[in-house]
Amino acid sequence: GGGIRDRFQMSISLIISVIMIYSILILPYFIIRKETSSNWANLLWGFEYIIINLLIMLVVLGSFISTAYSNPGIIPKAYPQHKNDEYIPLKKIKKSELSDYVINGESFPKKFCNTCKIIRPPRSHHCGVCQNCVMRYDHHCPWLGNCIGKRNYSTFVIFLGSSMVGLIMVILSSIFHIILV
């Protein structure tokens, strides 16, 4: 729906706004400070610090967009063939295929999705927002406008990690800026 894309646009606008404000108001100060300082803090100042910050910000933006626009592992509603017990369309279900999954000696029941009309693989769930079954479904992220699942989980973790590192760098450099100004 429109609400999902609106939240995505708001999220990307907020990320870009923070990057722009930080890049305009705080980062240039580090070049000026490097030229006038002669203490240990010189290691943090200058072009090197700006380049590291901008690279982290690019990773944040890239992983955000990649996660938002990638397929999380959507299971097709009608798959023409049976592949390694991953997809079983309704018209091909046999009694032998209704037995439990056995993974590492543990038995897991096969679950049928009434919306998608398929037997779902283990750890897959139906997303009520996207109206799709997703392999290794973690959650639906309203800020990305996408589910987090098997195929985009790694880019989501990169987004979270790089966001945390970027946030720590913004907070620390802002504190240095406030203390030293």
PDB file of C-alpha atoms in Angstrom:
ATOM      1  CA  GLY A   1       0.000   0.000   0.000  1.00  0.00           C
ATOM      2  CA  GLY A   2       0.869   3.661  -0.100  1.00  0.00           C
ATOM      3  CA  GLY A   3       1.579   3.762   3.643  1.00  0.00           C
ATOM      4  CA  ILE A   4       4.483   1.337   3.289  1.00  0.00           C
ATOM      5  CA  ARG A   5       6.166   3.386   0.552  1.00  0.00           C
ATOM      6  CA  ASP A   6       5.467   6.604   2.503  1.00  0.00           C
ATOM      7  CA  ARG A   7       7.350   5.196   5.518  1.00  0.00           C
ATOM      8  CA  PHE A   8      10.217   4.098   3.267  1.00  0.00           C
ATOM      9  CA  GLN A   9      10.418   7.569   1.726  1.00  0.00           C
ATOM     10  CA  MET A  10      10.303   9.156   5.179  1.00  0.00           C
ATOM     11  CA  SER A  11      13.065   6.831   6.410  1.00  0.00           C
ATOM     12  CA  ILE A  12      15.357   7.476   3.463  1.00  0.00           C
ATOM     13  CA  SER A  13      14.681  11.235   3.744  1.00  0.00           C
ATOM     14  CA  LEU A  14      15.617  11.204   7.439  1.00  0.00           C
ATOM     15  CA  ILE A  15      18.819   9.250   6.784  1.00  0.00           C
ATOM     16  CA  ILE A  16      19.858  11.591   3.961  1.00  0.00           C
ATOM     17  CA  SER A  17      18.927  14.683   6.033  1.00  0.00           C
ATOM     18  CA  VAL A  18      21.086  13.566   8.962  1.00  0.00           C
ATOM     19  CA  ILE A  19      23.981  12.834   6.605  1.00  0.00           C
ATOM     20  CA  MET A  20      23.637  16.230   4.912  1.00  0.00           C
ATOM     21  CA  ILE A  21      23.346  18.215   8.157  1.00  0.00           C
ATOM     22  CA  TYR A  22      26.261  16.351   9.712  1.00  0.00           C
ATOM     23  CA  SER A  23      28.385  16.742   6.566  1.00  0.00           C
ATOM     24  CA  ILE A  24      27.690  20.476   6.328  1.00  0.00           C
ATOM     25  CA  LEU A  25      27.805  21.503   9.994  1.00  0.00           C
ATOM     26  CA  ILE A  26      30.201  19.124  11.759  1.00  0.00           C
ATOM     27  CA  LEU A  27      32.637  17.482   9.324  1.00  0.00           C
ATOM     28  CA  PRO A  28      34.204  20.694   7.928  1.00  0.00           C
ATOM     29  CA  TYR A  29      35.178  21.645  11.468  1.00  0.00           C
ATOM     30  CA  PHE A  30      37.574  18.689  11.607  1.00  0.00           C
ATOM     31  CA  ILE A  31      39.663  20.083   8.744  1.00  0.00           C
ATOM     32  CA  ILE A  32      39.920  23.473  10.481  1.00  0.00           C
ATOM     33  CA  ARG A  33      40.709  21.807  13.807  1.00  0.00           C
ATOM     34  CA  LYS A  34      43.497  19.693  12.279  1.00  0.00           C
ATOM     35  CA  GLU A  35      45.239  22.793  10.980  1.00  0.00           C
ATOM     36  CA  THR A  36      45.150  24.507  14.390  1.00  0.00           C
ATOM     37  CA  SER A  37      45.670  21.572  16.770  1.00  0.00           C
ATOM     38  CA  SER A  38      48.882  19.882  17.831  1.00  0.00           C
ATOM     39  CA  ASN A  39      47.644  17.204  20.266  1.00  0.00           C
ATOM     40  CA  TRP A  40      46.639  13.508  20.096  1.00  0.00           C
ATOM     41  CA  ALA A  41      43.225  14.401  18.697  1.00  0.00           C
ATOM     42  CA  ASN A  42      44.861  15.078  15.331  1.00  0.00           C
ATOM     43  CA  LEU A  43      44.376  11.393  14.586  1.00  0.00           C
ATOM     44  CA  LEU A  44      40.623  11.994  14.422  1.00  0.00           C
ATOM     45  CA  TRP A  45      40.673  15.204  12.428  1.00  0.00           C
ATOM     46  CA  GLY A  46      40.992  15.934   8.808  1.00  0.00           C
ATOM     47  CA  PHE A  47      40.218  14.374   5.496  1.00  0.00           C
ATOM     48  CA  GLU A  48      40.838  10.831   6.743  1.00  0.00           C
ATOM     49  CA  TYR A  49      38.029  11.145   9.290  1.00  0.00           C
ATOM     50  CA  ILE A  50      35.711  12.702   6.721  1.00  0.00           C
ATOM     51  CA  ILE A  51      36.409   9.937   4.194  1.00  0.00           C
ATOM     52  CA  ILE A  52      35.771   7.221   6.798  1.00  0.00           C
ATOM     53  CA  ASN A  53      32.511   8.919   7.809  1.00  0.00           C
ATOM     54  CA  LEU A  54      31.332   9.285   4.235  1.00  0.00           C
ATOM     55  CA  LEU A  55      32.175   5.632   3.454  1.00  0.00           C
ATOM     56  CA  ILE A  56      30.173   4.468   6.461  1.00  0.00           C
ATOM     57  CA  MET A  57      27.284   6.679   5.396  1.00  0.00           C
ATOM     58  CA  LEU A  58      27.414   5.210   1.886  1.00  0.00           C
ATOM     59  CA  VAL A  59      27.301   1.690   3.369  1.00  0.00           C
ATOM     60  CA  VAL A  60      24.282   2.723   5.469  1.00  0.00           C
ATOM     61  CA  LEU A  61      22.442   4.093   2.423  1.00  0.00           C
ATOM     62  CA  GLY A  62      23.458   1.230   0.146  1.00  0.00           C
ATOM     63  CA  SER A  63      22.456  -1.508   2.570  1.00  0.00           C
ATOM     64  CA  PHE A  64      19.189   0.291   3.383  1.00  0.00           C
ATOM     65  CA  ILE A  65      18.219   0.522  -0.282  1.00  0.00           C
ATOM     66  CA  SER A  66      19.464  -2.999  -1.017  1.00  0.00           C
ATOM     67  CA  THR A  67      17.420  -4.483   1.829  1.00  0.00           C
ATOM     68  CA  ALA A  68      14.327  -2.489   0.911  1.00  0.00           C
ATOM     69  CA  TYR A  69      14.350  -3.507  -2.747  1.00  0.00           C
ATOM     70  CA  SER A  70      15.611  -7.100  -2.521  1.00  0.00           C
ATOM     71  CA  ASN A  71      13.515 -10.252  -2.522  1.00  0.00           C
ATOM     72  CA  PRO A  72      13.409 -11.497   1.082  1.00  0.00           C
ATOM     73  CA  GLY A  73      12.821 -15.086  -0.027  1.00  0.00           C
ATOM     74  CA  ILE A  74       9.242 -14.980  -1.215  1.00  0.00           C
ATOM     75  CA  ILE A  75       7.874 -18.442  -1.930  1.00  0.00           C
ATOM     76  CA  PRO A  76       5.955 -18.451  -5.217  1.00  0.00           C
ATOM     77  CA  LYS A  77       2.258 -19.143  -4.864  1.00  0.00           C
ATOM     78  CA  ALA A  78       2.282 -21.525  -7.809  1.00  0.00           C
ATOM     79  CA  TYR A  79       5.601 -23.182  -8.569  1.00  0.00           C
ATOM     80  CA  PRO A  80       5.596 -25.550 -11.574  1.00  0.00           C
ATOM     81  CA  GLN A  81       8.015 -28.143 -10.153  1.00  0.00           C
ATOM     82  CA  HIS A  82       8.856 -29.745  -6.864  1.00  0.00           C
ATOM     83  CA  LYS A  83      12.439 -28.726  -5.924  1.00  0.00           C
ATOM     84  CA  ASN A  84      14.110 -30.373  -2.902  1.00  0.00           C
ATOM     85  CA  ASP A  85      10.932 -30.142  -0.835  1.00  0.00           C
ATOM     86  CA  GLU A  86      11.082 -26.329  -0.850  1.00  0.00           C
ATOM     87  CA  TYR A  87       7.954 -25.574  -2.846  1.00  0.00           C
ATOM     88  CA  ILE A  88       4.915 -27.814  -3.122  1.00  0.00           C
ATOM     89  CA  PRO A  89       1.988 -26.293  -5.011  1.00  0.00           C
ATOM     90  CA  LEU A  90      -1.525 -27.384  -4.007  1.00  0.00           C
ATOM     91  CA  LYS A  91      -2.232 -29.411  -7.165  1.00  0.00           C
ATOM     92  CA  LYS A  92       0.868 -31.641  -6.672  1.00  0.00           C
ATOM     93  CA  ILE A  93       0.395 -32.625  -3.011  1.00  0.00           C
ATOM     94  CA  LYS A  94       0.573 -36.364  -2.354  1.00  0.00           C
ATOM     95  CA  LYS A  95      -0.068 -38.170   0.930  1.00  0.00           C
ATOM     96  CA  SER A  96       3.628 -39.057   1.219  1.00  0.00           C
ATOM     97  CA  GLU A  97       4.484 -35.341   1.055  1.00  0.00           C
ATOM     98  CA  LEU A  98       2.304 -34.524   4.065  1.00  0.00           C
ATOM     99  CA  SER A  99       4.624 -36.313   6.472  1.00  0.00           C
ATOM    100  CA  ASP A 100       6.735 -34.213   8.854  1.00  0.00           C
ATOM    101  CA  TYR A 101      10.055 -32.633   7.954  1.00  0.00           C
ATOM    102  CA  VAL A 102      13.010 -34.277   9.700  1.00  0.00           C
ATOM    103  CA  ILE A 103      15.898 -31.877  10.368  1.00  0.00           C
ATOM    104  CA  ASN A 104      18.870 -32.993  12.489  1.00  0.00           C
ATOM    105  CA  GLY A 105      16.782 -35.842  13.877  1.00  0.00           C
ATOM    106  CA  GLU A 106      13.929 -33.547  14.956  1.00  0.00           C
ATOM    107  CA  SER A 107      10.499 -33.766  13.408  1.00  0.00           C
ATOM    108  CA  PHE A 108       8.691 -30.618  12.296  1.00  0.00           C
ATOM    109  CA  PRO A 109       5.135 -30.624  10.945  1.00  0.00           C
ATOM    110  CA  LYS A 110       4.524 -29.291   7.464  1.00  0.00           C
ATOM    111  CA  LYS A 111       2.345 -26.215   7.517  1.00  0.00           C
ATOM    112  CA  PHE A 112      -0.187 -25.335   4.861  1.00  0.00           C
ATOM    113  CA  CYS A 113      -0.757 -21.664   3.964  1.00  0.00           C
ATOM    114  CA  ASN A 114      -4.428 -21.085   3.154  1.00  0.00           C
ATOM    115  CA  THR A 115      -3.677 -17.765   1.431  1.00  0.00           C
ATOM    116  CA  CYS A 116      -0.837 -18.925  -0.835  1.00  0.00           C
ATOM    117  CA  LYS A 117      -2.187 -22.507  -1.151  1.00  0.00           C
ATOM    118  CA  ILE A 118       1.222 -24.121  -0.573  1.00  0.00           C
ATOM    119  CA  ILE A 119       2.908 -26.256   2.039  1.00  0.00           C
ATOM    120  CA  ARG A 120       5.525 -23.971   3.514  1.00  0.00           C
ATOM    121  CA  PRO A 121       9.136 -25.004   4.190  1.00  0.00           C
ATOM    122  CA  PRO A 122      10.335 -24.965   7.814  1.00  0.00           C
ATOM    123  CA  ARG A 123      10.842 -21.481   9.346  1.00  0.00           C
ATOM    124  CA  SER A 124       8.761 -19.842   6.652  1.00  0.00           C
ATOM    125  CA  HIS A 125       5.763 -17.742   7.559  1.00  0.00           C
ATOM    126  CA  HIS A 126       3.054 -15.798   5.818  1.00  0.00           C
ATOM    127  CA  CYS A 127       3.439 -12.005   6.019  1.00  0.00           C
ATOM    128  CA  GLY A 128       0.081 -10.350   6.482  1.00  0.00           C
ATOM    129  CA  VAL A 129       1.404  -7.027   5.142  1.00  0.00           C
ATOM    130  CA  CYS A 130       3.010  -8.312   1.925  1.00  0.00           C
ATOM    131  CA  GLN A 131       0.564 -11.213   1.516  1.00  0.00           C
ATOM    132  CA  ASN A 132       3.407 -13.628   0.701  1.00  0.00           C
ATOM    133  CA  CYS A 133       5.021 -16.597   2.373  1.00  0.00           C
ATOM    134  CA  VAL A 134       8.682 -15.842   3.077  1.00  0.00           C
ATOM    135  CA  MET A 135      11.520 -18.347   3.672  1.00  0.00           C
ATOM    136  CA  ARG A 136      13.206 -17.917   7.072  1.00  0.00           C
ATOM    137  CA  TYR A 137      10.861 -15.039   7.817  1.00  0.00           C
ATOM    138  CA  ASP A 138      12.193 -12.769  10.566  1.00  0.00           C
ATOM    139  CA  HIS A 139       9.812  -9.809  10.510  1.00  0.00           C
ATOM    140  CA  HIS A 140       8.199  -7.203   8.299  1.00  0.00           C
ATOM    141  CA  CYS A 141      10.044  -3.903   8.648  1.00  0.00           C
ATOM    142  CA  PRO A 142       7.607  -1.021   8.127  1.00  0.00           C
ATOM    143  CA  TRP A 143      10.462   1.487   7.733  1.00  0.00           C
ATOM    144  CA  LEU A 144      12.000  -0.474   4.879  1.00  0.00           C
ATOM    145  CA  GLY A 145       8.616  -1.452   3.461  1.00  0.00           C
ATOM    146  CA  ASN A 146       9.820  -5.039   3.053  1.00  0.00           C
ATOM    147  CA  CYS A 147      10.022  -8.339   4.872  1.00  0.00           C
ATOM    148  CA  ILE A 148      13.312  -9.485   6.358  1.00  0.00           C
ATOM    149  CA  GLY A 149      13.946 -13.092   5.385  1.00  0.00           C
ATOM    150  CA  LYS A 150      16.431 -15.589   4.007  1.00  0.00           C
ATOM    151  CA  ARG A 151      17.675 -13.546   1.049  1.00  0.00           C
ATOM    152  CA  ASN A 152      18.001 -10.067   2.576  1.00  0.00           C
ATOM    153  CA  TYR A 153      18.850 -10.813   6.200  1.00  0.00           C
ATOM    154  CA  SER A 154      22.595 -10.250   5.663  1.00  0.00           C
ATOM    155  CA  THR A 155      22.103  -6.806   4.083  1.00  0.00           C
ATOM    156  CA  PHE A 156      19.707  -5.924   6.919  1.00  0.00           C
ATOM    157  CA  VAL A 157      22.368  -6.847   9.503  1.00  0.00           C
ATOM    158  CA  ILE A 158      24.944  -4.776   7.555  1.00  0.00           C
ATOM    159  CA  PHE A 159      22.477  -1.866   7.598  1.00  0.00           C
ATOM    160  CA  LEU A 160      21.977  -2.175  11.370  1.00  0.00           C
ATOM    161  CA  GLY A 161      25.714  -2.538  12.080  1.00  0.00           C
ATOM    162  CA  SER A 162      26.822   0.311   9.837  1.00  0.00           C
ATOM    163  CA  SER A 163      24.043   2.510  11.222  1.00  0.00           C
ATOM    164  CA  MET A 164      25.288   1.843  14.744  1.00  0.00           C
ATOM    165  CA  VAL A 165      28.912   2.595  13.824  1.00  0.00           C
ATOM    166  CA  GLY A 166      27.833   5.737  11.968  1.00  0.00           C
ATOM    167  CA  LEU A 167      25.688   6.872  14.879  1.00  0.00           C
ATOM    168  CA  ILE A 168      28.546   6.366  17.342  1.00  0.00           C
ATOM    169  CA  MET A 169      30.880   8.376  15.082  1.00  0.00           C
ATOM    170  CA  VAL A 170      28.305  11.180  14.758  1.00  0.00           C
ATOM    171  CA  ILE A 171      27.751  11.307  18.524  1.00  0.00           C
ATOM    172  CA  LEU A 172      31.477  11.246  19.366  1.00  0.00           C
ATOM    173  CA  SER A 173      32.444  13.849  16.782  1.00  0.00           C
ATOM    174  CA  SER A 174      29.532  16.054  17.893  1.00  0.00           C
ATOM    175  CA  ILE A 175      30.709  15.790  21.509  1.00  0.00           C
ATOM    176  CA  PHE A 176      34.277  16.694  20.439  1.00  0.00           C
ATOM    177  CA  HIS A 177      32.886  19.607  18.456  1.00  0.00           C
ATOM    178  CA  ILE A 178      30.866  20.897  21.440  1.00  0.00           C
ATOM    179  CA  ILE A 179      33.761  20.473  23.901  1.00  0.00           C
ATOM    180  CA  LEU A 180      36.404  22.036  21.681  1.00  0.00           C
ATOM    181  CA  VAL A 181      34.395  24.958  20.296  1.00  0.00           C
TER     182      VAL A 181
END
